[in-house]
Amino acid sequence: MPRTRAIPRQSLPDVITNDLRERILSGEMAEGETIRQEALAEDYDVSRMPIREALKRLDAEGLVQLTNNRGASVTMHSLSEIGEIFDLRVLLEVDLFQHAIPRMRKAGYETCERILDEMEKSYDAYDVGRWGSLNYEYHMALYAAADRGLTNEILQRVNRQSDRYVRMHLSVMEQREPAKKDHRQLLSLARAGQVQDACDLLTKHIRRTKDQLLDMVTATRNAD
């Protein structure tokens, strides 16, 4: 008798967590915004229990801040914290890239090429949300050959924090063309085995985003 294939199912808190995360990363829920559990329960037509569980998970990811009296808000980072997030990206990603380049093989290059093609479609469609997820996927593909699991775990958490700012940077500051050029060049340098040049470009790529983003956030907050 054939075995039944197990179909993975998402629990209600999983679904709500994923949706709330995307609402935060996309900017639909703004930094510092108060989160009312009763209103969310109405939005999702559920009890408050899965809402509380979802908010706990997002608090652990650093996207939401829960207080002792069970209030919640979207995390609002200071300018120095935003700068620190991108400084951490430089430290972690350059280390991963440096270890990955000598170990990259044909399949890895092909994966990166496929993702780049999808990213360029998202550029043309001005689909910032899709671009954000593909950007993360591309960088992870570049570093996959490094096989450094602990560093990847730490980077995943850092990237949760940086993603909404990266999307903000792309959508507001129209940085699609420089990003496209950098991403293609990073792969080209990796193929050529030019480790130092590739790592230097990656550092410049992340720091340029950081500097432009800090200027933008400063101007936005001063205008409020």
PDB file of C-alpha atoms in Angstrom:
ATOM      1  CA  MET A   1       0.000   0.000   0.000  1.00  0.00           C
ATOM      2  CA  PRO A   2       1.557   3.359  -1.002  1.00  0.00           C
ATOM      3  CA  ARG A   3       2.516   5.715   1.760  1.00  0.00           C
ATOM      4  CA  THR A   4       0.734   9.035   1.985  1.00  0.00           C
ATOM      5  CA  ARG A   5       2.976  11.996   1.383  1.00  0.00           C
ATOM      6  CA  ALA A   6       3.125  14.382   4.310  1.00  0.00           C
ATOM      7  CA  ILE A   7       2.120  17.899   3.297  1.00  0.00           C
ATOM      8  CA  PRO A   8       3.667  20.584   5.501  1.00  0.00           C
ATOM      9  CA  ARG A   9       1.010  22.842   6.986  1.00  0.00           C
ATOM     10  CA  GLN A  10       1.483  26.232   8.529  1.00  0.00           C
ATOM     11  CA  SER A  11      -0.079  26.888  11.896  1.00  0.00           C
ATOM     12  CA  LEU A  12      -2.182  30.002  12.420  1.00  0.00           C
ATOM     13  CA  PRO A  13       0.629  31.790  14.315  1.00  0.00           C
ATOM     14  CA  ASP A  14       3.009  30.917  11.432  1.00  0.00           C
ATOM     15  CA  VAL A  15       0.699  32.491   8.863  1.00  0.00           C
ATOM     16  CA  ILE A  16       0.111  35.622  10.952  1.00  0.00           C
ATOM     17  CA  THR A  17       3.808  35.971  11.794  1.00  0.00           C
ATOM     18  CA  ASN A  18       4.766  35.791   8.112  1.00  0.00           C
ATOM     19  CA  ASP A  19       2.117  38.317   7.109  1.00  0.00           C
ATOM     20  CA  LEU A  20       2.959  40.766   9.889  1.00  0.00           C
ATOM     21  CA  ARG A  21       6.662  40.440   9.098  1.00  0.00           C
ATOM     22  CA  GLU A  22       6.005  41.366   5.479  1.00  0.00           C
ATOM     23  CA  ARG A  23       3.816  44.309   6.527  1.00  0.00           C
ATOM     24  CA  ILE A  24       6.672  45.607   8.679  1.00  0.00           C
ATOM     25  CA  LEU A  25       9.403  45.000   6.097  1.00  0.00           C
ATOM     26  CA  SER A  26       7.352  46.627   3.341  1.00  0.00           C
ATOM     27  CA  GLY A  27       6.755  49.722   5.452  1.00  0.00           C
ATOM     28  CA  GLU A  28       2.986  49.212   5.617  1.00  0.00           C
ATOM     29  CA  MET A  29       3.449  49.168   9.390  1.00  0.00           C
ATOM     30  CA  ALA A  30       5.793  52.062  10.097  1.00  0.00           C
ATOM     31  CA  GLU A  31       8.633  52.115  12.607  1.00  0.00           C
ATOM     32  CA  GLY A  32       7.402  53.182  16.027  1.00  0.00           C
ATOM     33  CA  GLU A  33       3.780  52.405  15.146  1.00  0.00           C
ATOM     34  CA  THR A  34       1.691  51.111  18.044  1.00  0.00           C
ATOM     35  CA  ILE A  35       0.360  47.600  17.492  1.00  0.00           C
ATOM     36  CA  ARG A  36      -3.094  46.923  18.916  1.00  0.00           C
ATOM     37  CA  GLN A  37      -3.746  43.240  19.425  1.00  0.00           C
ATOM     38  CA  GLU A  38      -7.518  43.692  19.396  1.00  0.00           C
ATOM     39  CA  ALA A  39      -7.394  45.401  16.003  1.00  0.00           C
ATOM     40  CA  LEU A  40      -5.126  42.698  14.569  1.00  0.00           C
ATOM     41  CA  ALA A  41      -7.443  39.989  15.890  1.00  0.00           C
ATOM     42  CA  GLU A  42     -10.270  41.660  13.997  1.00  0.00           C
ATOM     43  CA  ASP A  43      -8.127  42.042  10.851  1.00  0.00           C
ATOM     44  CA  TYR A  44      -7.271  38.345  10.798  1.00  0.00           C
ATOM     45  CA  ASP A  45     -10.620  37.199  12.243  1.00  0.00           C
ATOM     46  CA  VAL A  46      -8.932  35.209  15.003  1.00  0.00           C
ATOM     47  CA  SER A  47      -8.677  35.263  18.778  1.00  0.00           C
ATOM     48  CA  ARG A  48      -5.897  37.213  20.450  1.00  0.00           C
ATOM     49  CA  MET A  49      -3.922  34.058  21.276  1.00  0.00           C
ATOM     50  CA  PRO A  50      -2.298  33.532  17.815  1.00  0.00           C
ATOM     51  CA  ILE A  51      -1.736  37.298  17.613  1.00  0.00           C
ATOM     52  CA  ARG A  52       0.203  37.235  20.885  1.00  0.00           C
ATOM     53  CA  GLU A  53       2.263  34.256  19.706  1.00  0.00           C
ATOM     54  CA  ALA A  54       3.079  35.985  16.400  1.00  0.00           C
ATOM     55  CA  LEU A  55       4.148  39.162  18.209  1.00  0.00           C
ATOM     56  CA  LYS A  56       6.387  37.155  20.546  1.00  0.00           C
ATOM     57  CA  ARG A  57       8.140  35.636  17.529  1.00  0.00           C
ATOM     58  CA  LEU A  58       8.601  39.018  15.873  1.00  0.00           C
ATOM     59  CA  ASP A  59       9.893  40.424  19.164  1.00  0.00           C
ATOM     60  CA  ALA A  60      12.523  37.643  19.170  1.00  0.00           C
ATOM     61  CA  GLU A  61      13.481  38.678  15.613  1.00  0.00           C
ATOM     62  CA  GLY A  62      13.841  42.306  16.703  1.00  0.00           C
ATOM     63  CA  LEU A  63      11.068  43.609  14.446  1.00  0.00           C
ATOM     64  CA  VAL A  64       8.586  44.247  17.269  1.00  0.00           C
ATOM     65  CA  GLN A  65       9.067  45.511  20.811  1.00  0.00           C
ATOM     66  CA  LEU A  66       6.832  44.056  23.516  1.00  0.00           C
ATOM     67  CA  THR A  67       6.486  45.782  26.880  1.00  0.00           C
ATOM     68  CA  ASN A  68       5.673  44.321  30.287  1.00  0.00           C
ATOM     69  CA  ASN A  69       2.066  45.497  30.132  1.00  0.00           C
ATOM     70  CA  ARG A  70       1.656  43.556  26.872  1.00  0.00           C
ATOM     71  CA  GLY A  71       1.740  46.614  24.663  1.00  0.00           C
ATOM     72  CA  ALA A  72       3.640  46.369  21.394  1.00  0.00           C
ATOM     73  CA  SER A  73       5.112  48.599  18.711  1.00  0.00           C
ATOM     74  CA  VAL A  74       7.116  48.255  15.517  1.00  0.00           C
ATOM     75  CA  THR A  75      10.799  48.543  16.408  1.00  0.00           C
ATOM     76  CA  MET A  76      12.275  51.955  15.670  1.00  0.00           C
ATOM     77  CA  HIS A  77      16.064  51.884  15.519  1.00  0.00           C
ATOM     78  CA  SER A  78      18.201  54.887  16.325  1.00  0.00           C
ATOM     79  CA  LEU A  79      20.514  56.173  13.603  1.00  0.00           C
ATOM     80  CA  SER A  80      23.490  54.625  15.377  1.00  0.00           C
ATOM     81  CA  GLU A  81      21.685  51.274  15.537  1.00  0.00           C
ATOM     82  CA  ILE A  82      20.905  51.400  11.817  1.00  0.00           C
ATOM     83  CA  GLY A  83      24.569  52.127  11.146  1.00  0.00           C
ATOM     84  CA  GLU A  84      25.561  49.229  13.389  1.00  0.00           C
ATOM     85  CA  ILE A  85      23.282  46.837  11.492  1.00  0.00           C
ATOM     86  CA  PHE A  86      25.084  47.604   8.235  1.00  0.00           C
ATOM     87  CA  ASP A  87      28.509  47.506   9.879  1.00  0.00           C
ATOM     88  CA  LEU A  88      27.662  43.991  11.086  1.00  0.00           C
ATOM     89  CA  ARG A  89      26.650  43.055   7.562  1.00  0.00           C
ATOM     90  CA  VAL A  90      30.066  44.120   6.300  1.00  0.00           C
ATOM     91  CA  LEU A  91      31.881  42.056   8.930  1.00  0.00           C
ATOM     92  CA  LEU A  92      29.789  38.925   8.421  1.00  0.00           C
ATOM     93  CA  GLU A  93      29.260  39.006   4.664  1.00  0.00           C
ATOM     94  CA  VAL A  94      32.837  39.823   3.713  1.00  0.00           C
ATOM     95  CA  ASP A  95      34.036  36.945   5.908  1.00  0.00           C
ATOM     96  CA  LEU A  96      31.573  34.566   4.240  1.00  0.00           C
ATOM     97  CA  PHE A  97      32.399  35.769   0.719  1.00  0.00           C
ATOM     98  CA  GLN A  98      36.128  35.439   1.336  1.00  0.00           C
ATOM     99  CA  HIS A  99      35.672  31.810   2.389  1.00  0.00           C
ATOM    100  CA  ALA A 100      33.140  31.030  -0.354  1.00  0.00           C
ATOM    101  CA  ILE A 101      34.980  32.225  -3.480  1.00  0.00           C
ATOM    102  CA  PRO A 102      37.714  29.539  -3.558  1.00  0.00           C
ATOM    103  CA  ARG A 103      35.042  26.856  -3.023  1.00  0.00           C
ATOM    104  CA  MET A 104      32.410  28.002  -5.533  1.00  0.00           C
ATOM    105  CA  ARG A 105      31.563  25.580  -8.323  1.00  0.00           C
ATOM    106  CA  LYS A 106      29.554  25.633 -11.551  1.00  0.00           C
ATOM    107  CA  ALA A 107      26.231  24.862  -9.857  1.00  0.00           C
ATOM    108  CA  GLY A 108      26.733  27.764  -7.456  1.00  0.00           C
ATOM    109  CA  TYR A 109      27.454  30.198 -10.270  1.00  0.00           C
ATOM    110  CA  GLU A 110      24.382  28.995 -12.151  1.00  0.00           C
ATOM    111  CA  THR A 111      22.209  29.509  -9.075  1.00  0.00           C
ATOM    112  CA  CYS A 112      23.499  33.066  -8.721  1.00  0.00           C
ATOM    113  CA  GLU A 113      22.868  33.762 -12.415  1.00  0.00           C
ATOM    114  CA  ARG A 114      19.291  32.489 -12.153  1.00  0.00           C
ATOM    115  CA  ILE A 115      18.579  34.689  -9.145  1.00  0.00           C
ATOM    116  CA  LEU A 116      20.121  37.729 -10.850  1.00  0.00           C
ATOM    117  CA  ASP A 117      17.835  37.216 -13.846  1.00  0.00           C
ATOM    118  CA  GLU A 118      14.825  37.113 -11.516  1.00  0.00           C
ATOM    119  CA  MET A 119      16.054  40.197  -9.683  1.00  0.00           C
ATOM    120  CA  GLU A 120      16.264  42.162 -12.916  1.00  0.00           C
ATOM    121  CA  LYS A 121      12.672  41.221 -13.725  1.00  0.00           C
ATOM    122  CA  SER A 122      11.645  42.546 -10.320  1.00  0.00           C
ATOM    123  CA  TYR A 123      13.591  45.772 -11.007  1.00  0.00           C
ATOM    124  CA  ASP A 124      11.720  46.253 -14.272  1.00  0.00           C
ATOM    125  CA  ALA A 125       8.376  45.531 -12.602  1.00  0.00           C
ATOM    126  CA  TYR A 126       9.271  47.855  -9.699  1.00  0.00           C
ATOM    127  CA  ASP A 127       8.346  45.041  -7.308  1.00  0.00           C
ATOM    128  CA  VAL A 128      10.311  46.144  -4.250  1.00  0.00           C
ATOM    129  CA  GLY A 129       9.002  43.336  -2.041  1.00  0.00           C
ATOM    130  CA  ARG A 130      10.069  40.676  -4.537  1.00  0.00           C
ATOM    131  CA  TRP A 131      13.405  42.400  -5.039  1.00  0.00           C
ATOM    132  CA  GLY A 132      14.000  42.404  -1.284  1.00  0.00           C
ATOM    133  CA  SER A 133      13.561  38.646  -0.936  1.00  0.00           C
ATOM    134  CA  LEU A 134      15.628  37.958  -4.068  1.00  0.00           C
ATOM    135  CA  ASN A 135      18.381  40.282  -2.859  1.00  0.00           C
ATOM    136  CA  TYR A 136      18.670  38.233   0.328  1.00  0.00           C
ATOM    137  CA  GLU A 137      18.551  34.987  -1.663  1.00  0.00           C
ATOM    138  CA  TYR A 138      21.288  36.191  -4.014  1.00  0.00           C
ATOM    139  CA  HIS A 139      23.671  37.209  -1.261  1.00  0.00           C
ATOM    140  CA  MET A 140      23.110  33.883   0.508  1.00  0.00           C
ATOM    141  CA  ALA A 141      23.825  32.031  -2.758  1.00  0.00           C
ATOM    142  CA  LEU A 142      27.088  33.971  -3.145  1.00  0.00           C
ATOM    143  CA  TYR A 143      28.200  32.840   0.308  1.00  0.00           C
ATOM    144  CA  ALA A 144      26.765  29.305   0.345  1.00  0.00           C
ATOM    145  CA  ALA A 145      30.036  27.580  -0.534  1.00  0.00           C
ATOM    146  CA  ALA A 146      31.662  28.997   2.609  1.00  0.00           C
ATOM    147  CA  ASP A 147      29.727  26.403   4.609  1.00  0.00           C
ATOM    148  CA  ARG A 148      29.844  28.455   7.816  1.00  0.00           C
ATOM    149  CA  GLY A 149      26.575  27.654   9.538  1.00  0.00           C
ATOM    150  CA  LEU A 150      27.025  29.692  12.719  1.00  0.00           C
ATOM    151  CA  THR A 151      27.951  32.835  10.807  1.00  0.00           C
ATOM    152  CA  ASN A 152      24.926  32.327   8.551  1.00  0.00           C
ATOM    153  CA  GLU A 153      22.614  32.052  11.547  1.00  0.00           C
ATOM    154  CA  ILE A 154      23.859  35.357  12.928  1.00  0.00           C
ATOM    155  CA  LEU A 155      23.645  36.998   9.510  1.00  0.00           C
ATOM    156  CA  GLN A 156      20.060  35.842   9.083  1.00  0.00           C
ATOM    157  CA  ARG A 157      19.030  37.773  12.186  1.00  0.00           C
ATOM    158  CA  VAL A 158      20.968  40.855  11.092  1.00  0.00           C
ATOM    159  CA  ASN A 159      19.328  40.700   7.678  1.00  0.00           C
ATOM    160  CA  ARG A 160      15.882  40.650   9.288  1.00  0.00           C
ATOM    161  CA  GLN A 161      16.784  44.055  10.674  1.00  0.00           C
ATOM    162  CA  SER A 162      18.333  45.458   7.509  1.00  0.00           C
ATOM    163  CA  ASP A 163      15.732  44.249   4.997  1.00  0.00           C
ATOM    164  CA  ARG A 164      13.171  46.996   5.541  1.00  0.00           C
ATOM    165  CA  TYR A 165      15.874  49.657   5.291  1.00  0.00           C
ATOM    166  CA  VAL A 166      17.249  48.098   2.103  1.00  0.00           C
ATOM    167  CA  ARG A 167      13.762  48.158   0.592  1.00  0.00           C
ATOM    168  CA  MET A 168      13.299  51.760   1.721  1.00  0.00           C
ATOM    169  CA  HIS A 169      16.615  52.675   0.122  1.00  0.00           C
ATOM    170  CA  LEU A 170      15.697  51.039  -3.174  1.00  0.00           C
ATOM    171  CA  SER A 171      12.182  52.445  -3.432  1.00  0.00           C
ATOM    172  CA  VAL A 172      12.866  56.012  -2.313  1.00  0.00           C
ATOM    173  CA  MET A 173      16.373  56.648  -3.599  1.00  0.00           C
ATOM    174  CA  GLU A 174      16.076  54.884  -6.958  1.00  0.00           C
ATOM    175  CA  GLN A 175      19.235  52.829  -6.516  1.00  0.00           C
ATOM    176  CA  ARG A 176      18.306  50.036  -8.903  1.00  0.00           C
ATOM    177  CA  GLU A 177      20.995  50.595 -11.549  1.00  0.00           C
ATOM    178  CA  PRO A 178      23.994  50.802  -9.165  1.00  0.00           C
ATOM    179  CA  ALA A 179      22.690  47.708  -7.358  1.00  0.00           C
ATOM    180  CA  LYS A 180      22.297  45.782 -10.634  1.00  0.00           C
ATOM    181  CA  LYS A 181      25.840  46.701 -11.667  1.00  0.00           C
ATOM    182  CA  ASP A 182      27.341  45.737  -8.291  1.00  0.00           C
ATOM    183  CA  HIS A 183      25.563  42.391  -8.177  1.00  0.00           C
ATOM    184  CA  ARG A 184      26.768  41.374 -11.634  1.00  0.00           C
ATOM    185  CA  GLN A 185      30.294  42.521 -10.868  1.00  0.00           C
ATOM    186  CA  LEU A 186      30.409  40.615  -7.567  1.00  0.00           C
ATOM    187  CA  LEU A 187      29.647  37.385  -9.406  1.00  0.00           C
ATOM    188  CA  SER A 188      32.133  38.184 -12.177  1.00  0.00           C
ATOM    189  CA  LEU A 189      34.939  38.784  -9.679  1.00  0.00           C
ATOM    190  CA  ALA A 190      34.056  35.591  -7.810  1.00  0.00           C
ATOM    191  CA  ARG A 191      34.222  33.587 -11.059  1.00  0.00           C
ATOM    192  CA  ALA A 192      37.648  35.079 -11.750  1.00  0.00           C
ATOM    193  CA  GLY A 193      38.862  34.116  -8.281  1.00  0.00           C
ATOM    194  CA  GLN A 194      39.659  37.746  -7.444  1.00  0.00           C
ATOM    195  CA  VAL A 195      38.970  37.414  -3.746  1.00  0.00           C
ATOM    196  CA  GLN A 196      40.281  40.769  -2.553  1.00  0.00           C
ATOM    197  CA  ASP A 197      38.644  42.804  -5.318  1.00  0.00           C
ATOM    198  CA  ALA A 198      35.347  40.993  -4.753  1.00  0.00           C
ATOM    199  CA  CYS A 199      35.456  41.616  -0.995  1.00  0.00           C
ATOM    200  CA  ASP A 200      36.402  45.271  -1.530  1.00  0.00           C
ATOM    201  CA  LEU A 201      33.411  45.737  -3.853  1.00  0.00           C
ATOM    202  CA  LEU A 202      31.071  44.009  -1.393  1.00  0.00           C
ATOM    203  CA  THR A 203      32.281  46.321   1.385  1.00  0.00           C
ATOM    204  CA  LYS A 204      31.713  49.371  -0.822  1.00  0.00           C
ATOM    205  CA  HIS A 205      28.289  48.065  -1.883  1.00  0.00           C
ATOM    206  CA  ILE A 206      27.014  47.707   1.693  1.00  0.00           C
ATOM    207  CA  ARG A 207      28.613  50.902   2.996  1.00  0.00           C
ATOM    208  CA  ARG A 208      27.168  52.995   0.155  1.00  0.00           C
ATOM    209  CA  THR A 209      23.712  51.728   1.060  1.00  0.00           C
ATOM    210  CA  LYS A 210      24.360  52.526   4.717  1.00  0.00           C
ATOM    211  CA  ASP A 211      25.557  56.090   4.079  1.00  0.00           C
ATOM    212  CA  GLN A 212      22.755  56.997   1.678  1.00  0.00           C
ATOM    213  CA  LEU A 213      20.144  55.405   3.903  1.00  0.00           C
ATOM    214  CA  LEU A 214      21.305  57.239   7.031  1.00  0.00           C
ATOM    215  CA  ASP A 215      21.117  60.544   5.154  1.00  0.00           C
ATOM    216  CA  MET A 216      17.591  59.702   4.003  1.00  0.00           C
ATOM    217  CA  VAL A 217      16.337  58.571   7.425  1.00  0.00           C
ATOM    218  CA  THR A 218      17.876  61.642   9.080  1.00  0.00           C
ATOM    219  CA  ALA A 219      16.114  63.955   6.622  1.00  0.00           C
ATOM    220  CA  THR A 220      12.813  62.116   7.029  1.00  0.00           C
ATOM    221  CA  ARG A 221      12.887  62.207  10.812  1.00  0.00           C
ATOM    222  CA  ASN A 222      13.914  65.866  10.906  1.00  0.00           C
ATOM    223  CA  ALA A 223      10.958  66.703   8.662  1.00  0.00           C
ATOM    224  CA  ASP A 224       8.436  64.995  10.976  1.00  0.00           C
TER     225      ASP A 224
END
